[in-house]
């Protein structure tokens, strides 16, 4: 992949090229003490100099004198809420003089360019594409948003203490699924296109030929990000979780877990939902709405008068064994992309890597 160099002072030209091509530009900004993806009025809104400190149960931003915009790893969310919305209006029904009339809620989408996505975000997007688009009945709401997406990925230059995407094979480099790929260096950006539409934008940038020193700096920071990571048991080991359904560790974690569902909400691959019907007081109009749900909610396992997972230990077990083991039968890979969000956003600091290691201790020790 050929890479050109864009000096930092000319970085705003990328924003201008995207706007000229008709994209709304969405990128990371600092909001309410976290890095969140929002519409950008310009690249000056990017989190210049901001870094995050994360550990189990902790996420804290700090402003540094650094000149980089992407020297952080993950905020609480990236693409998920933009494509699979937390609240999706599905259809309405209205009682008319001609009878009951049903209407699908039309989904509007505008071309959007997302800047700052990481390898783990793109791996999660691929899983969601598989789930929402590749089945017998593609989800039209997801599909409408997805078709309009332009992606500018950034290779990670550091890893947070909670990251383990090397173990899952999803980072710290972004290797597929982007239109443009950036490596951020101190003085500017290495830029490469990953699609025809990406190439159209790249052609408009005042790129210089990348120097060997710049290419080597990018390689070194990727290597540093790799070595900074912790290790998750591999997929073959994780499959053995289903043989551990009576392990005492499930009760141990249940004594700490609040069943709040934070881990599933921040997880870029979780896609559980529920539907609600709303009607007006006269019974003339009704609406069906899809909302995010969590397997940590007691009601999520309610079927015909019975809650199948009344205990928190059963719900945590359901989450972990599905995410890491049985997911592999559904999607031919684990449902975890190693982003570490569920660890830092768990209010009591439950760490799924530690839980998986504890559950598989004998397996891991034996291998
Ligand atoms: S399970 Fe946790 S670490 Fe894995 S993808 Fe979901 S949030 Fe990220
Ligand atoms: S593991 Fe943590 S984030 Fe997930 S439900 Fe339990 S307390 Fe909440």
CSV table of N, CA and C and ligand atoms in Angstrom, one decimal, residues 253 256-266 294 296-297 312 316 319 341-343 345-352, ligand 2:
chain,number,residue,atom,x,y,z
A,253,UNK,N,-17.9,-14.2,40.3
A,253,UNK,CA,-18.1,-12.9,39.6
A,253,UNK,C,-19.5,-12.4,39.8
A,256,UNK,N,-19.8,-9.8,42.5
A,256,UNK,CA,-19.3,-8.5,42.2
A,256,UNK,C,-20.1,-7.8,41.1
A,257,UNK,N,-20.7,-8.5,40.2
A,257,UNK,CA,-21.5,-7.9,39.1
A,257,UNK,C,-22.8,-7.3,39.6
A,258,UNK,N,-23.1,-6.1,39.1
A,258,UNK,CA,-24.3,-5.4,39.4
A,258,UNK,C,-25.4,-5.6,38.4
A,259,UNK,N,-25.1,-6.4,37.3
A,259,UNK,CA,-26.1,-6.7,36.2
A,259,UNK,C,-26.6,-5.4,35.6
A,260,UNK,N,-25.7,-4.4,35.6
A,260,UNK,CA,-26.1,-3.0,35.1
A,260,UNK,C,-26.2,-3.0,33.5
A,261,UNK,N,-25.5,-4.0,32.9
A,261,UNK,CA,-25.5,-4.0,31.4
A,261,UNK,C,-24.6,-3.0,30.7
A,262,UNK,N,-23.8,-2.3,31.5
A,262,UNK,CA,-22.8,-1.3,30.9
A,262,UNK,C,-21.9,-2.0,29.9
A,263,UNK,N,-21.4,-3.2,30.2
A,263,UNK,CA,-20.5,-3.9,29.4
A,263,UNK,C,-21.1,-4.2,28.0
A,264,UNK,N,-22.4,-4.6,28.0
A,264,UNK,CA,-23.0,-4.9,26.7
A,264,UNK,C,-23.3,-3.6,25.9
A,265,UNK,N,-23.6,-2.5,26.6
A,265,UNK,CA,-23.9,-1.3,25.9
A,265,UNK,C,-22.7,-0.7,25.2
A,266,UNK,N,-21.5,-0.8,25.9
A,266,UNK,CA,-20.3,-0.2,25.3
A,266,UNK,C,-19.7,-1.2,24.3
A,294,UNK,N,-30.0,-5.8,26.9
A,294,UNK,CA,-28.8,-6.5,27.4
A,294,UNK,C,-29.1,-7.8,28.0
A,296,UNK,N,-27.9,-9.0,30.4
A,296,UNK,CA,-27.8,-8.8,31.8
A,296,UNK,C,-29.1,-8.5,32.4
A,297,UNK,N,-30.1,-8.1,31.6
A,297,UNK,CA,-31.4,-7.8,32.2
A,297,UNK,C,-32.2,-9.1,32.4
A,312,UNK,N,-27.7,-13.7,38.6
A,312,UNK,CA,-26.7,-12.9,37.9
A,312,UNK,C,-25.6,-13.8,37.4
A,316,UNK,N,-24.2,-13.6,33.6
A,316,UNK,CA,-22.8,-13.3,33.3
A,316,UNK,C,-22.2,-14.5,32.4
A,319,UNK,N,-23.4,-14.3,28.9
A,319,UNK,CA,-22.7,-13.2,28.2
A,319,UNK,C,-21.3,-13.7,27.8
A,341,UNK,N,-13.3,-2.0,26.1
A,341,UNK,CA,-14.3,-1.1,26.7
A,341,UNK,C,-15.1,-1.7,27.9
A,342,UNK,N,-15.5,-3.0,27.8
A,342,UNK,CA,-16.3,-3.5,28.8
A,342,UNK,C,-15.5,-3.5,30.2
A,343,UNK,N,-14.2,-3.5,30.1
A,343,UNK,CA,-13.4,-3.5,31.3
A,343,UNK,C,-13.4,-2.2,32.0
A,345,UNK,N,-15.4,0.4,31.4
A,345,UNK,CA,-16.7,1.0,31.7
A,345,UNK,C,-17.6,0.1,32.6
A,346,UNK,N,-17.0,-0.9,33.2
A,346,UNK,CA,-17.7,-1.7,34.2
A,346,UNK,C,-17.5,-1.0,35.5
A,347,UNK,N,-18.6,-0.6,36.2
A,347,UNK,CA,-18.5,0.3,37.4
A,347,UNK,C,-17.8,-0.4,38.5
A,348,UNK,N,-17.7,-1.8,38.5
A,348,UNK,CA,-17.0,-2.4,39.6
A,348,UNK,C,-15.7,-3.1,39.1
A,349,UNK,N,-15.3,-2.7,37.9
A,349,UNK,CA,-14.0,-3.2,37.4
A,349,UNK,C,-13.9,-4.6,37.1
A,350,UNK,N,-14.9,-5.3,36.7
A,350,UNK,CA,-14.8,-6.7,36.3
A,350,UNK,C,-14.1,-6.8,34.9
A,351,UNK,N,-13.1,-7.6,34.9
A,351,UNK,CA,-12.2,-7.7,33.7
A,351,UNK,C,-12.4,-9.0,33.0
A,352,UNK,N,-13.0,-9.0,31.8
A,352,UNK,CA,-13.3,-10.3,31.1
A,352,UNK,C,-12.1,-11.1,30.8
B,2,LIG,S1,-19.8,-7.1,34.3
B,2,LIG,FE1,-19.7,-4.9,35.1
B,2,LIG,S2,-20.6,-3.7,33.4
B,2,LIG,FE2,-21.2,-5.8,33.0
B,2,LIG,S3,-23.2,-6.0,34.0
B,2,LIG,FE3,-21.7,-6.7,35.5
B,2,LIG,S4,-21.3,-4.8,36.7
B,2,LIG,FE4,-22.3,-4.1,34.8
